[in-house]
Amino acid sequence: MRKLILKMSMSLDGFVGGPNGEMDWTLRSRSEDGAAWVLETLQQAGLHAMGSHFYNEVASYWPTATDPMAAPMNDIPKVVFTRQKSFDLHAGQGGVPAQEPSHGAASWASARIANGDLADEMLRLKQEPGNYILAQGGADFARSLVELGLVDEYRLVIHPVALGSGFPLFFDLQQPMDLELTSTTQFRAGAMAQVYRPVSA
């Protein structure tokens, strides 16, 4: 069974987004070595899993992006999780799709939709063959994965900033969650990648 890996940027005080969901605080500690670490995580994924809000925010960006991360973001299959009975994939691409969409745009327009029970849908995806499932946004979707105990590995990029308020990742847990630190990578601009796995009961 393949794993679900959650990759998120996080402040020192545990927030994955500012009070209004802003992420500009992550830019101040970006570095080439940090970007390379993220790129490797993206390239090794077999499936991108994301919430519908995150999909709508990024689906129109990546097909024309020149960033090195564009290739794995566009090429790797995607599944969009939503509570909506009917979800319009083209809404995330600015409305009406182009007559002849680029390869990147087509990959986003052909994303699978998962609108059933989150735990059941994720279990089905884990049972499929292929490399790990990578979830990386948005905050509400990530928190739902955490609360349901679906995450097999956390890849957290901790940025040297305290926000004071915002969207916490570990929110409203029913009981404490024990995690094992499996690796730490320090980046030149001050951010640090920490990889954790839940400790089996």
Short mmCIF file of C-alpha atoms in Angstrom, two decimals:
data_model
loop_
_atom_site.label_atom_id
_atom_site.label_comp_id
_atom_site.label_asym_id
_atom_site.label_seq_id
_atom_site.Cartn_x
_atom_site.Cartn_y
_atom_site.Cartn_z
CA MET A 1 0.00 0.00 0.00
CA ARG A 2 1.45 3.36 -0.94
CA LYS A 3 1.89 6.16 1.57
CA LEU A 4 0.28 9.56 1.90
CA ILE A 5 2.92 12.25 2.43
CA LEU A 6 1.88 15.73 3.55
CA LYS A 7 4.29 18.52 2.61
CA MET A 8 3.65 21.93 4.13
CA SER A 9 5.49 25.14 4.95
CA MET A 10 5.09 26.07 8.61
CA SER A 11 6.01 28.94 10.89
CA LEU A 12 7.96 28.37 14.11
CA ASP A 13 4.72 28.70 16.06
CA GLY A 14 2.91 26.06 14.02
CA PHE A 15 0.91 27.98 11.41
CA VAL A 16 0.69 26.97 7.74
CA GLY A 17 -0.98 30.24 6.72
CA GLY A 18 -1.33 33.73 8.12
CA PRO A 19 -4.60 35.11 9.56
CA ASN A 20 -5.95 35.60 6.03
CA GLY A 21 -4.25 32.58 4.54
CA GLU A 22 -1.25 34.59 3.34
CA MET A 23 1.98 32.77 2.53
CA ASP A 24 4.32 35.67 1.74
CA TRP A 25 6.28 34.98 4.94
CA THR A 26 7.74 31.86 3.28
CA LEU A 27 9.49 33.95 0.61
CA ARG A 28 11.94 35.56 3.01
CA SER A 29 13.69 32.27 3.74
CA ARG A 30 13.66 30.73 0.27
CA SER A 31 16.93 29.31 -1.02
CA GLU A 32 18.21 27.18 -3.88
CA ASP A 33 18.93 24.21 -1.64
CA GLY A 34 15.45 24.43 -0.13
CA ALA A 35 13.87 24.58 -3.58
CA ALA A 36 15.91 21.53 -4.63
CA TRP A 37 14.59 19.59 -1.62
CA VAL A 38 11.00 20.47 -2.52
CA LEU A 39 11.58 19.61 -6.18
CA GLU A 40 12.88 16.16 -5.25
CA THR A 41 9.77 15.56 -3.13
CA LEU A 42 7.55 16.57 -6.06
CA GLN A 43 9.41 14.49 -8.64
CA GLN A 44 9.14 11.27 -6.65
CA ALA A 45 5.37 11.52 -6.12
CA GLY A 46 3.00 9.27 -8.02
CA LEU A 47 -0.12 11.36 -7.41
CA HIS A 48 -0.93 14.89 -6.28
CA ALA A 49 -3.83 15.13 -3.82
CA MET A 50 -5.32 18.56 -3.11
CA GLY A 51 -8.40 20.33 -1.87
CA SER A 52 -10.67 22.17 -4.29
CA HIS A 53 -9.69 25.64 -3.05
CA PHE A 54 -6.00 24.92 -3.59
CA TYR A 55 -6.78 23.51 -7.04
CA ASN A 56 -8.61 26.68 -8.03
CA GLU A 57 -5.70 28.80 -6.80
CA VAL A 58 -2.94 27.04 -8.73
CA ALA A 59 -4.48 25.25 -11.75
CA SER A 60 -4.11 28.30 -13.99
CA TYR A 61 -0.57 29.08 -12.82
CA TRP A 62 1.43 25.91 -13.38
CA PRO A 63 0.67 25.21 -17.08
CA THR A 64 2.52 28.39 -18.13
CA ALA A 65 5.06 28.53 -15.28
CA THR A 66 8.77 28.33 -16.09
CA ASP A 67 9.77 27.32 -12.56
CA PRO A 68 11.63 23.94 -12.40
CA MET A 69 8.76 22.66 -10.27
CA ALA A 70 6.30 23.18 -13.15
CA ALA A 71 7.16 19.87 -14.84
CA PRO A 72 6.29 17.59 -11.91
CA MET A 73 3.31 19.77 -10.96
CA ASN A 74 1.95 19.43 -14.50
CA ASP A 75 3.02 15.90 -15.40
CA ILE A 76 2.01 13.93 -12.30
CA PRO A 77 -1.65 12.85 -12.13
CA LYS A 78 -3.92 14.74 -9.75
CA VAL A 79 -6.98 14.12 -7.64
CA VAL A 80 -9.12 16.94 -6.25
CA PHE A 81 -11.01 16.39 -3.01
CA THR A 82 -14.25 18.29 -2.64
CA ARG A 83 -17.52 18.12 -0.74
CA GLN A 84 -19.35 19.44 -3.80
CA LYS A 85 -21.56 17.00 -5.69
CA SER A 86 -20.37 18.56 -8.93
CA PHE A 87 -17.03 20.34 -9.22
CA ASP A 88 -16.02 22.35 -12.30
CA LEU A 89 -12.35 21.71 -13.08
CA HIS A 90 -12.32 24.53 -15.62
CA ALA A 91 -13.13 27.11 -12.95
CA GLY A 92 -9.58 26.75 -11.66
CA GLN A 93 -8.26 27.52 -15.13
CA GLY A 94 -9.98 30.86 -15.45
CA GLY A 95 -13.33 29.67 -16.75
CA VAL A 96 -13.68 28.53 -20.36
CA PRO A 97 -10.93 26.10 -21.40
CA ALA A 98 -8.82 26.84 -24.47
CA GLN A 99 -9.67 25.15 -27.79
CA GLU A 100 -6.29 23.38 -27.82
CA PRO A 101 -5.00 23.35 -24.24
CA SER A 102 -1.31 22.86 -23.61
CA HIS A 103 -0.09 19.60 -22.13
CA GLY A 104 0.11 21.25 -18.71
CA ALA A 105 -3.40 22.70 -18.89
CA ALA A 106 -4.78 19.37 -20.10
CA SER A 107 -3.25 17.56 -17.14
CA TRP A 108 -5.06 19.86 -14.73
CA ALA A 109 -8.33 19.65 -16.68
CA SER A 110 -8.19 15.83 -16.49
CA ALA A 111 -7.75 15.65 -12.70
CA ARG A 112 -9.85 13.03 -10.94
CA ILE A 113 -12.59 14.20 -8.59
CA ALA A 114 -13.03 12.59 -5.15
CA ASN A 115 -16.22 13.77 -3.46
CA GLY A 116 -17.06 10.80 -1.27
CA ASP A 117 -16.02 10.15 2.31
CA LEU A 118 -12.46 11.47 2.67
CA ALA A 119 -11.10 8.45 4.55
CA ASP A 120 -12.68 5.97 2.12
CA GLU A 121 -11.49 7.88 -0.94
CA MET A 122 -7.92 8.12 0.39
CA LEU A 123 -7.83 4.43 1.31
CA ARG A 124 -8.81 3.54 -2.26
CA LEU A 125 -6.02 5.74 -3.62
CA LYS A 126 -3.49 4.20 -1.23
CA GLN A 127 -4.38 0.75 -2.54
CA GLU A 128 -3.58 1.74 -6.12
CA PRO A 129 -0.10 0.95 -7.47
CA GLY A 130 2.51 3.66 -7.87
CA ASN A 131 4.72 6.00 -5.90
CA TYR A 132 3.50 7.89 -2.85
CA ILE A 133 0.55 10.28 -2.78
CA LEU A 134 1.64 13.85 -2.11
CA ALA A 135 -0.70 16.34 -0.44
CA GLN A 136 0.42 19.94 -0.14
CA GLY A 137 -2.60 22.21 0.09
CA GLY A 138 -4.68 23.85 1.19
CA ALA A 139 -4.81 24.31 4.94
CA ASP A 140 -8.36 23.01 5.52
CA PHE A 141 -7.74 19.91 3.42
CA ALA A 142 -4.44 19.25 5.19
CA ARG A 143 -6.05 19.61 8.61
CA SER A 144 -8.75 17.13 7.64
CA LEU A 145 -6.11 14.59 6.64
CA VAL A 146 -4.35 15.11 9.97
CA GLU A 147 -7.52 14.87 12.05
CA LEU A 148 -8.51 11.58 10.39
CA GLY A 149 -5.06 10.06 10.91
CA LEU A 150 -4.54 9.52 7.17
CA VAL A 151 -1.01 10.95 6.92
CA ASP A 152 1.84 8.43 6.85
CA GLU A 153 4.65 10.97 6.72
CA TYR A 154 4.94 14.70 7.38
CA ARG A 155 7.49 16.74 5.39
CA LEU A 156 7.42 20.11 7.09
CA VAL A 157 9.53 23.07 6.01
CA ILE A 158 9.87 25.18 9.15
CA HIS A 159 10.52 28.85 8.39
CA PRO A 160 12.29 31.15 10.90
CA VAL A 161 9.28 33.35 11.57
CA ALA A 162 6.58 33.48 14.28
CA LEU A 163 3.18 34.64 13.01
CA GLY A 164 1.26 34.84 16.28
CA SER A 165 -2.00 33.78 14.62
CA GLY A 166 -3.22 32.06 11.50
CA PHE A 167 -4.13 28.56 10.36
CA PRO A 168 -2.56 25.84 12.55
CA LEU A 169 -1.92 22.44 10.96
CA PHE A 170 -2.43 20.39 14.12
CA PHE A 171 -5.82 21.70 15.15
CA ASP A 172 -8.58 20.24 17.30
CA LEU A 173 -6.92 16.83 17.68
CA GLN A 174 -8.94 14.28 19.62
CA GLN A 175 -5.80 13.15 21.43
CA PRO A 176 -2.07 13.90 21.39
CA MET A 177 -0.20 12.63 18.32
CA ASP A 178 3.21 11.07 18.86
CA LEU A 179 5.62 11.60 15.96
CA GLU A 180 9.08 10.21 15.23
CA LEU A 181 11.62 12.58 13.66
CA THR A 182 13.31 10.69 10.82
CA SER A 183 15.42 13.41 9.20
CA THR A 184 16.36 17.08 9.43
CA THR A 185 17.78 19.21 6.63
CA GLN A 186 19.02 22.75 7.29
CA PHE A 187 18.81 25.22 4.40
CA ARG A 188 21.12 28.18 3.85
CA ALA A 189 18.42 30.87 4.21
CA GLY A 190 17.38 29.64 7.66
CA ALA A 191 14.47 27.33 6.89
CA MET A 192 14.66 23.69 7.96
CA ALA A 193 12.97 20.57 6.59
CA GLN A 194 11.84 18.12 9.24
CA VAL A 195 10.41 14.73 8.31
CA TYR A 196 8.17 12.98 10.84
CA ARG A 197 6.24 9.72 10.86
CA PRO A 198 3.39 8.90 13.25
CA VAL A 199 4.36 6.47 15.98
CA SER A 200 2.22 3.34 15.75
CA ALA A 201 0.13 2.66 18.83
#
